[in-house]
Every structure is written in structure tokens, then in C-alpha cells.
mmCIF file of C-alpha atoms in Angstrom:
data_model
loop_
_atom_site.group_PDB
_atom_site.id
_atom_site.type_symbol
_atom_site.label_atom_id
_atom_site.label_comp_id
_atom_site.label_asym_id
_atom_site.label_seq_id
_atom_site.Cartn_x
_atom_site.Cartn_y
_atom_site.Cartn_z
ATOM 1 C CA UNK L 1 -15.776 -0.799 16.083
ATOM 2 C CA UNK L 2 -19.144 -0.226 17.742
ATOM 3 C CA UNK L 3 -21.886 -0.296 15.127
ATOM 4 C CA UNK L 4 -24.894 1.918 15.771
ATOM 5 C CA UNK L 5 -28.176 0.932 14.114
ATOM 6 C CA UNK L 6 -31.155 3.273 14.003
ATOM 7 C CA UNK L 7 -34.766 2.466 13.243
ATOM 8 C CA UNK L 8 -36.880 3.234 11.435
ATOM 9 C CA UNK L 9 -35.046 4.791 8.506
ATOM 10 C CA UNK L 10 -37.975 7.129 7.918
ATOM 11 C CA UNK L 11 -40.742 8.145 10.286
ATOM 12 C CA UNK L 12 -43.834 9.944 9.006
ATOM 13 C CA UNK L 13 -45.513 11.919 11.741
ATOM 14 C CA UNK L 14 -48.294 14.499 11.867
ATOM 15 C CA UNK L 15 -47.621 17.719 13.805
ATOM 16 C CA UNK L 16 -48.656 17.282 17.415
ATOM 17 C CA UNK L 17 -48.112 13.523 17.385
ATOM 18 C CA UNK L 18 -45.510 11.592 19.351
ATOM 19 C CA UNK L 19 -42.363 10.377 17.617
ATOM 20 C CA UNK L 20 -40.234 7.529 18.916
ATOM 21 C CA UNK L 21 -36.812 6.856 17.419
ATOM 22 C CA UNK L 22 -34.652 3.854 18.286
ATOM 23 C CA UNK L 23 -30.915 3.314 18.363
ATOM 24 C CA UNK L 24 -29.105 0.055 19.045
ATOM 25 C CA UNK L 25 -25.407 -0.446 19.740
ATOM 26 C CA UNK L 26 -23.522 -3.598 18.765
ATOM 27 C CA UNK L 27 -22.002 -3.687 22.261
ATOM 28 C CA UNK L 28 -22.619 -1.812 25.468
ATOM 29 C CA UNK L 29 -21.810 1.896 25.395
ATOM 30 C CA UNK L 30 -22.946 2.469 28.976
ATOM 31 C CA UNK L 31 -24.438 5.942 29.120
ATOM 32 C CA UNK L 32 -22.124 7.416 26.465
ATOM 33 C CA UNK L 33 -24.833 8.151 23.940
ATOM 34 C CA UNK L 34 -25.826 11.403 22.238
ATOM 35 C CA UNK L 35 -28.512 12.452 19.785
ATOM 36 C CA UNK L 36 -28.134 15.117 17.102
ATOM 37 C CA UNK L 37 -30.633 16.837 14.837
ATOM 38 C CA UNK L 38 -29.838 17.944 11.312
ATOM 39 C CA UNK L 39 -32.109 20.124 9.238
ATOM 40 C CA UNK L 40 -31.682 20.384 5.441
ATOM 41 C CA UNK L 41 -28.685 22.456 4.460
ATOM 42 C CA UNK L 42 -27.521 22.882 8.043
ATOM 43 C CA UNK L 43 -24.880 21.394 10.263
ATOM 44 C CA UNK L 44 -25.992 18.899 12.905
ATOM 45 C CA UNK L 45 -26.742 20.218 16.382
ATOM 46 C CA UNK L 46 -26.623 18.526 19.766
ATOM 47 C CA UNK L 47 -29.964 17.540 21.282
ATOM 48 C CA UNK L 48 -29.239 15.018 24.018
ATOM 49 C CA UNK L 49 -26.053 13.816 25.731
ATOM 50 C CA UNK L 50 -25.353 11.123 28.313
ATOM 51 C CA UNK L 51 -28.536 9.309 27.121
ATOM 52 C CA UNK L 52 -31.049 11.672 28.694
ATOM 53 C CA UNK L 53 -29.566 15.133 29.376
ATOM 54 C CA UNK L 54 -30.943 17.865 27.131
ATOM 55 C CA UNK L 55 -28.459 20.287 25.625
ATOM 56 C CA UNK L 56 -28.792 23.984 26.319
ATOM 57 C CA UNK L 57 -31.954 25.447 24.831
ATOM 58 C CA UNK L 58 -33.525 22.109 23.866
ATOM 59 C CA UNK L 59 -37.220 22.033 24.759
ATOM 60 C CA UNK L 60 -38.645 19.535 27.225
ATOM 61 C CA UNK L 61 -40.632 17.739 24.507
ATOM 62 C CA UNK L 62 -37.353 16.004 23.604
ATOM 63 C CA UNK L 63 -36.384 13.159 25.917
ATOM 64 C CA UNK L 64 -33.889 10.338 25.788
ATOM 65 C CA UNK L 65 -33.815 7.013 27.557
ATOM 66 C CA UNK L 66 -32.076 3.655 27.601
ATOM 67 C CA UNK L 67 -28.782 2.140 28.652
ATOM 68 C CA UNK L 68 -26.219 -0.351 27.481
ATOM 69 C CA UNK L 69 -27.239 -1.198 23.931
ATOM 70 C CA UNK L 70 -30.820 0.054 23.507
ATOM 71 C CA UNK L 71 -31.733 3.723 23.375
ATOM 72 C CA UNK L 72 -34.762 5.811 22.502
ATOM 73 C CA UNK L 73 -35.343 9.429 21.552
ATOM 74 C CA UNK L 74 -38.914 10.599 22.063
ATOM 75 C CA UNK L 75 -40.479 13.801 20.837
ATOM 76 C CA UNK L 76 -43.683 14.098 22.803
ATOM 77 C CA UNK L 77 -45.544 16.447 20.466
ATOM 78 C CA UNK L 78 -43.837 17.053 17.164
ATOM 79 C CA UNK L 79 -43.601 20.664 16.025
ATOM 80 C CA UNK L 80 -42.983 21.861 12.467
ATOM 81 C CA UNK L 81 -39.414 22.847 13.333
ATOM 82 C CA UNK L 82 -38.618 19.295 14.515
ATOM 83 C CA UNK L 83 -38.655 17.723 11.081
ATOM 84 C CA UNK L 84 -35.255 16.631 9.840
ATOM 85 C CA UNK L 85 -32.762 13.805 10.314
ATOM 86 C CA UNK L 86 -31.776 12.511 13.734
ATOM 87 C CA UNK L 87 -28.536 10.695 14.475
ATOM 88 C CA UNK L 88 -27.431 8.782 17.539
ATOM 89 C CA UNK L 89 -23.726 8.592 18.372
ATOM 90 C CA UNK L 90 -21.645 6.647 20.870
ATOM 91 C CA UNK L 91 -18.591 8.071 22.587
ATOM 92 C CA UNK L 92 -17.677 5.038 24.654
ATOM 93 C CA UNK L 93 -15.179 3.532 22.224
ATOM 94 C CA UNK L 94 -12.931 4.307 19.263
ATOM 95 C CA UNK L 95 -13.717 5.207 16.613
ATOM 96 C CA UNK L 96 -16.638 7.394 17.582
ATOM 97 C CA UNK L 97 -19.554 6.111 15.514
ATOM 98 C CA UNK L 98 -22.935 7.386 14.411
ATOM 99 C CA UNK L 99 -26.104 5.612 13.437
ATOM 100 C CA UNK L 100 -27.219 5.958 9.839
ATOM 101 C CA UNK L 101 -29.954 8.409 10.790
ATOM 102 C CA UNK L 102 -33.739 8.507 11.037
ATOM 103 C CA UNK L 103 -35.529 10.974 8.814
ATOM 104 C CA UNK L 104 -38.598 12.460 10.478
ATOM 105 C CA UNK L 105 -40.961 13.777 7.828
ATOM 106 C CA UNK L 106 -44.370 15.375 7.750
ATOM 107 C CA UNK L 107 -47.229 12.908 7.347
ATOM 108 C CA UNK I 1 -20.835 32.854 21.386
ATOM 109 C CA UNK I 2 -18.964 29.781 20.204
ATOM 110 C CA UNK I 3 -18.002 30.030 16.536
ATOM 111 C CA UNK I 4 -16.241 27.480 14.368
ATOM 112 C CA UNK I 5 -15.477 28.532 10.807
ATOM 113 C CA UNK I 6 -13.984 26.037 8.382
ATOM 114 C CA UNK I 7 -12.080 26.895 5.235
ATOM 115 C CA UNK I 8 -9.828 25.274 2.676
ATOM 116 C CA UNK I 9 -12.260 22.992 0.905
ATOM 117 C CA UNK I 10 -12.454 22.746 -2.860
ATOM 118 C CA UNK I 11 -12.030 20.554 -5.890
ATOM 119 C CA UNK I 12 -8.937 18.338 -6.038
ATOM 120 C CA UNK I 13 -7.885 15.434 -8.209
ATOM 121 C CA UNK I 14 -7.621 11.922 -6.896
ATOM 122 C CA UNK I 15 -4.225 11.467 -5.256
ATOM 123 C CA UNK I 16 -3.957 15.143 -4.434
ATOM 124 C CA UNK I 17 -3.739 17.008 -1.151
ATOM 125 C CA UNK I 18 -5.742 19.617 0.680
ATOM 126 C CA UNK I 19 -5.426 21.343 4.054
ATOM 127 C CA UNK I 20 -8.539 22.311 5.942
ATOM 128 C CA UNK I 21 -8.547 24.962 8.638
ATOM 129 C CA UNK I 22 -10.991 25.801 11.394
ATOM 130 C CA UNK I 23 -10.945 29.148 13.150
ATOM 131 C CA UNK I 24 -12.406 28.971 16.635
ATOM 132 C CA UNK I 25 -13.701 31.854 18.735
ATOM 133 C CA UNK I 26 -15.933 32.548 21.695
ATOM 134 C CA UNK I 27 -14.427 29.961 24.032
ATOM 135 C CA UNK I 28 -11.136 28.807 25.529
ATOM 136 C CA UNK I 29 -9.876 26.816 22.572
ATOM 137 C CA UNK I 30 -7.031 25.152 24.454
ATOM 138 C CA UNK I 31 -9.472 23.734 27.012
ATOM 139 C CA UNK I 32 -11.187 21.417 24.525
ATOM 140 C CA UNK I 33 -10.475 18.359 22.463
ATOM 141 C CA UNK I 34 -11.485 19.040 18.855
ATOM 142 C CA UNK I 35 -12.842 16.836 16.084
ATOM 143 C CA UNK I 36 -13.366 16.574 12.352
ATOM 144 C CA UNK I 37 -16.578 14.900 11.211
ATOM 145 C CA UNK I 38 -17.541 14.441 7.563
ATOM 146 C CA UNK I 39 -20.691 13.848 5.599
ATOM 147 C CA UNK I 40 -20.677 12.517 2.059
ATOM 148 C CA UNK I 41 -23.372 13.995 -0.236
ATOM 149 C CA UNK I 42 -26.767 12.657 0.797
ATOM 150 C CA UNK I 43 -25.221 10.334 3.399
ATOM 151 C CA UNK I 44 -24.824 10.135 7.147
ATOM 152 C CA UNK I 45 -22.171 11.397 9.536
ATOM 153 C CA UNK I 46 -18.719 9.880 9.908
ATOM 154 C CA UNK I 47 -16.250 10.871 12.618
ATOM 155 C CA UNK I 48 -12.811 11.352 11.049
ATOM 156 C CA UNK I 49 -10.306 12.413 13.674
ATOM 157 C CA UNK I 50 -9.773 14.213 16.920
ATOM 158 C CA UNK I 51 -6.980 15.797 18.917
ATOM 159 C CA UNK I 52 -6.499 16.499 22.579
ATOM 160 C CA UNK I 53 -5.989 19.854 24.199
ATOM 161 C CA UNK I 54 -2.248 20.179 23.687
ATOM 162 C CA UNK I 55 -2.035 18.193 20.451
ATOM 163 C CA UNK I 56 -0.155 15.248 21.936
ATOM 164 C CA UNK I 57 -2.930 12.677 21.441
ATOM 165 C CA UNK I 58 -4.724 12.012 18.168
ATOM 166 C CA UNK I 59 -7.233 9.429 16.994
ATOM 167 C CA UNK I 60 -8.340 8.588 13.466
ATOM 168 C CA UNK I 61 -10.934 6.450 11.756
ATOM 169 C CA UNK I 62 -9.211 3.532 10.011
ATOM 170 C CA UNK I 63 -10.108 4.733 6.500
ATOM 171 C CA UNK I 64 -7.942 7.853 6.828
ATOM 172 C CA UNK I 65 -5.043 6.549 8.919
ATOM 173 C CA UNK I 66 -1.732 7.256 7.243
ATOM 174 C CA UNK I 67 -3.315 9.774 4.846
ATOM 175 C CA UNK I 68 -4.846 12.460 7.096
ATOM 176 C CA UNK I 69 -3.168 14.381 9.912
ATOM 177 C CA UNK I 70 -5.001 16.473 12.475
ATOM 178 C CA UNK I 71 -3.166 19.302 14.235
ATOM 179 C CA UNK I 72 -3.872 22.453 16.154
ATOM 180 C CA UNK I 73 -2.310 25.822 16.964
ATOM 181 C CA UNK I 74 -3.638 27.003 20.303
ATOM 182 C CA UNK I 75 -1.945 30.386 19.921
ATOM 183 C CA UNK I 76 -3.997 30.960 16.772
ATOM 184 C CA UNK I 77 -7.155 29.212 18.067
ATOM 185 C CA UNK I 78 -7.056 27.025 14.988
ATOM 186 C CA UNK I 79 -7.609 23.396 14.077
ATOM 187 C CA UNK I 80 -6.272 21.805 10.912
ATOM 188 C CA UNK I 81 -6.720 18.683 8.824
ATOM 189 C CA UNK I 82 -4.007 17.823 6.327
ATOM 190 C CA UNK I 83 -5.430 15.422 3.767
ATOM 191 C CA UNK I 84 -3.079 13.553 1.444
ATOM 192 C CA UNK I 85 -3.615 10.817 -1.148
ATOM 193 C CA UNK I 86 -7.216 11.865 -1.510
ATOM 194 C CA UNK I 87 -9.717 9.442 -2.947
ATOM 195 C CA UNK I 88 -13.171 9.859 -4.485
ATOM 196 C CA UNK I 89 -14.685 8.408 -1.306
ATOM 197 C CA UNK I 90 -13.246 11.315 0.703
ATOM 198 C CA UNK I 91 -15.694 13.645 -1.057
ATOM 199 C CA UNK I 92 -17.774 15.176 1.722
ATOM 200 C CA UNK I 93 -18.606 18.197 3.782
ATOM 201 C CA UNK I 94 -16.034 18.376 6.578
ATOM 202 C CA UNK I 95 -17.224 19.788 9.883
ATOM 203 C CA UNK I 96 -15.049 21.179 12.651
ATOM 204 C CA UNK I 97 -16.614 20.083 15.940
ATOM 205 C CA UNK I 98 -15.930 20.992 19.547
ATOM 206 C CA UNK I 99 -15.667 18.143 22.012
ATOM 207 C CA UNK I 100 -17.266 18.536 25.426
ATOM 208 C CA UNK I 101 -16.723 15.571 27.717
ATOM 209 C CA UNK I 102 -16.553 13.408 24.555
ATOM 210 C CA UNK I 103 -19.811 14.438 22.950
ATOM 211 C CA UNK I 104 -19.996 17.073 20.223
ATOM 212 C CA UNK I 105 -21.567 20.263 21.475
ATOM 213 C CA UNK I 106 -20.758 22.803 18.768
ATOM 214 C CA UNK I 107 -20.404 22.319 15.013
ATOM 215 C CA UNK I 108 -19.134 24.593 12.287
ATOM 216 C CA UNK I 109 -21.055 25.029 9.048
ATOM 217 C CA UNK I 110 -18.632 22.828 7.153
ATOM 218 C CA UNK I 111 -16.429 23.049 4.089
ATOM 219 C CA UNK I 112 -16.975 20.937 0.979
ATOM 220 C CA UNK I 113 -14.185 18.757 -0.358
ATOM 221 C CA UNK I 114 -14.706 17.238 -3.790
ATOM 222 C CA UNK I 115 -12.238 14.671 -5.111
ATOM 223 C CA UNK I 116 -12.476 14.031 -8.820
ATOM 224 C CA UNK I 117 -11.389 10.738 -10.254
#
């Protein structure tokens, strides 16, 4: 099983600041990496797929980078609607696995 | 508009069974693999199972193998999860999720399964 590890567990950010979230895989997942956002009481939603491709309707302030085992999600200027929990997920191997999540909260 | 609506959750005793359903609309259901993903209260996401377009290929996370069965009815645009021998650790919100080239592009709102011990 590919273990996905996210850091930090919690990120406190002021609106307008940059947020950088990290995700590490226990073995290479190539470019088979997605990011999801979950707001309280809601289902997760797709943000980024294939490491750096934004899903439909996702604003350009969200960007993804990395390859192999190290990945980053960057929010260039955090807006109030961006607060929530972010999960990375690999789809290179079975079972599909998620990181434990990074909670982005208001500073 | 893609819609995925889960149903069938509820309270069940340990060792019991439950069948979840997911009604899909707004897309060609038989063109997509489909998944079940769960989330225990206050915890992260765990992929549970998926099924290919015609139902001939299925994958499961180890913790549910032999207890859960995923199936689909393309004529009814529906996905199912039969859950047997339920345990307290199966308590979670279960999401029906559309697969698009292996990532998860649309999620239902989920149905809560509570297993009492």
C-alpha cells in the first residue's frame, strides 16, 4: 500500500496570504496525484488532478506541483472560501490512498 | 449536471448487514468506473471499493474484503454496496464517487452508516 503523508496537519493563514501544503508518497506515484478540498459539513470536491491540472471552475490561485514522491499544493492568495481541509490522493496503485489531510484555518 | 444521490444508511448492530445505493444522473453512467469512499466521524477519507464500467472488475481495500460487495445496474444508473458482518469501525459517511481517468471528479453528499456494538 502506498502511504500518503501530508504536512502540516494544521496551517493558520491570514486572508490574502500564501498557503503551501505538502504531500509525500511512500513510493513513486508518477503524476497520478490529486488534491481535494472539503468544507465543514460538505462532501470533498476535486481541485487538482494529474499533479497540476485544475479541475473545472477552480480558480488560478490554486496550483499544484511535484512528481514522484513529493508534491505541493499552493494557494497564492487565500480567500475566505478557501478555508477547510485539503487531502492529497494517489491513483497509481491499489488501494487508492489519501493523505490524512491538512486543515487550513483562519489566523 | 452530474448528480450522485446515496441512500440506505442507518443504524445497525455489529454483525449486521446494510445495502447502500447510489442513484446517478446527468452523465453516461455506463461510461465510468465508480467508487465508494468513506469517512469516519471527524477523520479523513478512506477509499473502500470500485467497479469498472460493466461490473466485471472490482477492487476493495483489505479491511472490507470478504465482507463488502460492490455492484452496479447500468440499466438503472445505480451503484450499490452490500455490507455484511459490519463492525464498529465501519461507522462512517459513505460517499458515492465518479471515477474519471482514475481520479474522483464528482462526489455525492454521502449517507451515514452507524454500527453499534
